[in-house]
PDB file of C-alpha atoms in Angstrom:
ATOM      1  CA  UNK K   1    -148.858  59.643-151.390  1.00 88.00           C
ATOM      2  CA  UNK K   2    -145.402  60.161-152.891  1.00 91.00           C
ATOM      3  CA  UNK K   3    -143.314  63.256-152.202  1.00 94.00           C
ATOM      4  CA  UNK K   4    -140.769  64.861-153.950  1.00 96.00           C
ATOM      5  CA  UNK K   5    -138.333  67.285-152.771  1.00 97.00           C
ATOM      6  CA  UNK K   6    -135.415  69.146-154.617  1.00 98.00           C
ATOM      7  CA  UNK K   7    -132.727  71.068-152.953  1.00 98.00           C
ATOM      8  CA  UNK K   8    -129.345  72.243-154.074  1.00 98.00           C
ATOM      9  CA  UNK K   9    -129.724  74.546-156.424  1.00 98.00           C
ATOM     10  CA  UNK K  10    -128.724  78.811-156.443  1.00 98.00           C
ATOM     11  CA  UNK K  11    -126.893  81.070-157.997  1.00 98.00           C
ATOM     12  CA  UNK K  12    -123.321  79.776-160.043  1.00 98.00           C
ATOM     13  CA  UNK K  13    -120.834  81.918-162.700  1.00 98.00           C
ATOM     14  CA  UNK K  14    -120.596  80.087-165.629  1.00 98.00           C
ATOM     15  CA  UNK K  15    -118.346  77.341-165.039  1.00 98.00           C
ATOM     16  CA  UNK K  16    -119.297  76.610-161.781  1.00 98.00           C
ATOM     17  CA  UNK K  17    -120.963  73.359-160.540  1.00 98.00           C
ATOM     18  CA  UNK K  18    -124.110  72.445-158.363  1.00 98.00           C
ATOM     19  CA  UNK K  19    -124.988  69.551-156.709  1.00 98.00           C
ATOM     20  CA  UNK K  20    -128.845  69.024-157.260  1.00 98.00           C
ATOM     21  CA  UNK K  21    -130.559  66.466-154.277  1.00 98.00           C
ATOM     22  CA  UNK K  22    -133.987  64.798-154.521  1.00 98.00           C
ATOM     23  CA  UNK K  23    -135.622  63.324-151.834  1.00 97.00           C
ATOM     24  CA  UNK K  24    -138.232  61.268-151.771  1.00 95.00           C
ATOM     25  CA  UNK K  25    -141.384  59.775-149.493  1.00 92.00           C
ATOM     26  CA  UNK K  26    -143.906  57.778-150.070  1.00 90.00           C
ATOM     27  CA  UNK K  27    -142.332  55.166-152.746  1.00 88.00           C
ATOM     28  CA  UNK K  28    -139.364  53.032-152.687  1.00 88.00           C
ATOM     29  CA  UNK K  29    -137.426  54.003-155.554  1.00 91.00           C
ATOM     30  CA  UNK K  30    -135.289  51.097-156.409  1.00 93.00           C
ATOM     31  CA  UNK K  31    -137.560  49.404-158.576  1.00 91.00           C
ATOM     32  CA  UNK K  32    -137.904  52.326-160.789  1.00 94.00           C
ATOM     33  CA  UNK K  33    -135.937  54.817-163.200  1.00 96.00           C
ATOM     34  CA  UNK K  34    -135.482  57.962-162.196  1.00 97.00           C
ATOM     35  CA  UNK K  35    -134.975  61.127-163.963  1.00 98.00           C
ATOM     36  CA  UNK K  36    -133.879  64.805-163.846  1.00 98.00           C
ATOM     37  CA  UNK K  37    -135.262  67.053-165.453  1.00 98.00           C
ATOM     38  CA  UNK K  38    -135.801  70.865-165.680  1.00 98.00           C
ATOM     39  CA  UNK K  39    -138.067  74.053-166.795  1.00 98.00           C
ATOM     40  CA  UNK K  40    -136.682  77.217-168.128  1.00 97.00           C
ATOM     41  CA  UNK K  41    -138.840  80.168-168.517  1.00 92.00           C
ATOM     42  CA  UNK K  42    -140.880  80.035-171.371  1.00 95.00           C
ATOM     43  CA  UNK K  43    -140.182  76.766-172.203  1.00 97.00           C
ATOM     44  CA  UNK K  44    -141.460  72.988-171.880  1.00 97.00           C
ATOM     45  CA  UNK K  45    -140.387  70.646-168.853  1.00 97.00           C
ATOM     46  CA  UNK K  46    -137.887  68.701-170.360  1.00 97.00           C
ATOM     47  CA  UNK K  47    -135.752  65.414-169.339  1.00 98.00           C
ATOM     48  CA  UNK K  48    -132.183  66.470-168.768  1.00 98.00           C
ATOM     49  CA  UNK K  49    -131.158  62.319-167.422  1.00 98.00           C
ATOM     50  CA  UNK K  50    -132.407  59.393-166.477  1.00 98.00           C
ATOM     51  CA  UNK K  51    -130.648  56.505-164.606  1.00 98.00           C
ATOM     52  CA  UNK K  52    -132.340  52.565-164.418  1.00 97.00           C
ATOM     53  CA  UNK K  53    -132.915  50.959-161.206  1.00 93.00           C
ATOM     54  CA  UNK K  54    -129.625  49.122-162.344  1.00 94.00           C
ATOM     55  CA  UNK K  55    -128.035  52.138-162.624  1.00 95.00           C
ATOM     56  CA  UNK K  56    -128.006  52.335-166.213  1.00 97.00           C
ATOM     57  CA  UNK K  57    -127.748  56.476-167.248  1.00 98.00           C
ATOM     58  CA  UNK K  58    -128.496  58.264-170.093  1.00 98.00           C
ATOM     59  CA  UNK K  59    -128.392  62.074-170.511  1.00 98.00           C
ATOM     60  CA  UNK K  60    -129.511  64.752-173.098  1.00 98.00           C
ATOM     61  CA  UNK K  61    -127.208  65.915-175.526  1.00 98.00           C
ATOM     62  CA  UNK K  62    -126.828  69.040-173.911  1.00 98.00           C
ATOM     63  CA  UNK K  63    -125.966  67.343-170.473  1.00 98.00           C
ATOM     64  CA  UNK K  64    -123.304  64.701-171.613  1.00 98.00           C
ATOM     65  CA  UNK K  65    -119.972  65.331-170.389  1.00 97.00           C
ATOM     66  CA  UNK K  66    -121.068  67.577-167.636  1.00 98.00           C
ATOM     67  CA  UNK K  67    -123.622  66.241-165.446  1.00 98.00           C
ATOM     68  CA  UNK K  68    -123.814  63.212-163.418  1.00 98.00           C
ATOM     69  CA  UNK K  69    -126.735  61.393-162.194  1.00 98.00           C
ATOM     70  CA  UNK K  70    -126.651  58.665-159.342  1.00 98.00           C
ATOM     71  CA  UNK K  71    -129.231  57.230-156.957  1.00 97.00           C
ATOM     72  CA  UNK K  72    -128.924  55.965-153.587  1.00 96.00           C
ATOM     73  CA  UNK K  73    -131.617  53.291-153.177  1.00 94.00           C
ATOM     74  CA  UNK K  74    -131.029  52.821-149.522  1.00 94.00           C
ATOM     75  CA  UNK K  75    -131.648  56.601-148.767  1.00 95.00           C
ATOM     76  CA  UNK K  76    -134.072  56.537-151.559  1.00 96.00           C
ATOM     77  CA  UNK K  77    -132.390  60.068-152.763  1.00 97.00           C
ATOM     78  CA  UNK K  78    -131.341  60.665-156.537  1.00 98.00           C
ATOM     79  CA  UNK K  79    -128.573  63.034-157.177  1.00 98.00           C
ATOM     80  CA  UNK K  80    -127.371  65.593-160.126  1.00 98.00           C
ATOM     81  CA  UNK K  81    -123.414  66.726-160.303  1.00 98.00           C
ATOM     82  CA  UNK K  82    -123.973  69.668-163.002  1.00 98.00           C
ATOM     83  CA  UNK K  83    -120.273  71.259-163.769  1.00 98.00           C
ATOM     84  CA  UNK K  84    -119.221  73.730-166.373  1.00 98.00           C
ATOM     85  CA  UNK K  85    -122.963  75.948-165.860  1.00 98.00           C
ATOM     86  CA  UNK K  86    -123.575  78.039-168.688  1.00 98.00           C
ATOM     87  CA  UNK K  87    -126.347  80.725-168.473  1.00 97.00           C
ATOM     88  CA  UNK K  88    -128.946  78.269-170.999  1.00 97.00           C
ATOM     89  CA  UNK K  89    -128.633  75.665-168.217  1.00 98.00           C
ATOM     90  CA  UNK K  90    -130.479  78.281-165.892  1.00 98.00           C
ATOM     91  CA  UNK K  91    -134.260  76.868-165.273  1.00 98.00           C
ATOM     92  CA  UNK K  92    -136.042  75.101-162.675  1.00 98.00           C
ATOM     93  CA  UNK K  93    -134.832  71.611-161.661  1.00 98.00           C
ATOM     94  CA  UNK K  94    -137.298  68.915-160.698  1.00 98.00           C
ATOM     95  CA  UNK K  95    -137.152  65.065-160.512  1.00 97.00           C
ATOM     96  CA  UNK K  96    -139.267  62.093-160.784  1.00 96.00           C
ATOM     97  CA  UNK K  97    -140.016  58.626-161.948  1.00 96.00           C
ATOM     98  CA  UNK K  98    -139.054  58.011-165.558  1.00 95.00           C
ATOM     99  CA  UNK K  99    -141.275  58.434-166.975  1.00 93.00           C
ATOM    100  CA  UNK K 100    -143.319  60.242-164.627  1.00 89.00           C
ATOM    101  CA  UNK K 101    -146.466  57.727-164.635  1.00 88.00           C
ATOM    102  CA  UNK K 102    -143.786  54.500-164.195  1.00 87.00           C
ATOM    103  CA  UNK K 103    -145.735  53.938-161.072  1.00 84.00           C
ATOM    104  CA  UNK K 104    -149.577  54.568-162.975  1.00 83.00           C
ATOM    105  CA  UNK K 105    -150.587  57.794-162.111  1.00 81.00           C
ATOM    106  CA  UNK K 106    -148.112  60.613-162.509  1.00 85.00           C
ATOM    107  CA  UNK K 107    -146.642  61.577-159.840  1.00 87.00           C
ATOM    108  CA  UNK K 108    -146.755  65.214-158.784  1.00 91.00           C
ATOM    109  CA  UNK K 109    -143.913  67.390-159.289  1.00 95.00           C
ATOM    110  CA  UNK K 110    -142.317  69.000-156.145  1.00 95.00           C
ATOM    111  CA  UNK K 111    -141.494  72.242-155.830  1.00 96.00           C
ATOM    112  CA  UNK K 112    -138.295  71.842-158.284  1.00 98.00           C
ATOM    113  CA  UNK K 113    -134.708  73.912-157.009  1.00 98.00           C
ATOM    114  CA  UNK K 114    -133.910  77.299-158.822  1.00 98.00           C
ATOM    115  CA  UNK K 115    -130.437  77.269-160.783  1.00 98.00           C
ATOM    116  CA  UNK K 116    -129.505  80.527-162.077  1.00 98.00           C
ATOM    117  CA  UNK K 117    -125.951  80.736-164.380  1.00 98.00           C
ATOM    118  CA  UNK K 118    -125.061  83.992-164.369  1.00 97.00           C
ATOM    119  CA  UNK K 119    -122.023  86.844-164.556  1.00 95.00           C
TER     120      UNK K 119
END
């Protein structure tokens, strides 16, 4: 059973930074694209950024120039470095395969990590 565990969230002031990590167990991520997603209160979950198995990256417009996605296949981890955070970045952040059904059935979402940006 694949399990996803996100960590690194917290409360930061506007302009601050956070580094999110995602540990994956039950499956090696090296053969798959991975993604960071987020869900703000009252909104649908959305993609933030994705990274192919070879390291090519894609960012939604709101993440471009501020966020950096990276992966360590040997450690089976995914990282999202977030800089210049703004209040609109407040959300629960999740990692998953990209797309979530890349391995066949959709991998169950983890609990996510809360990111709150406020002065």
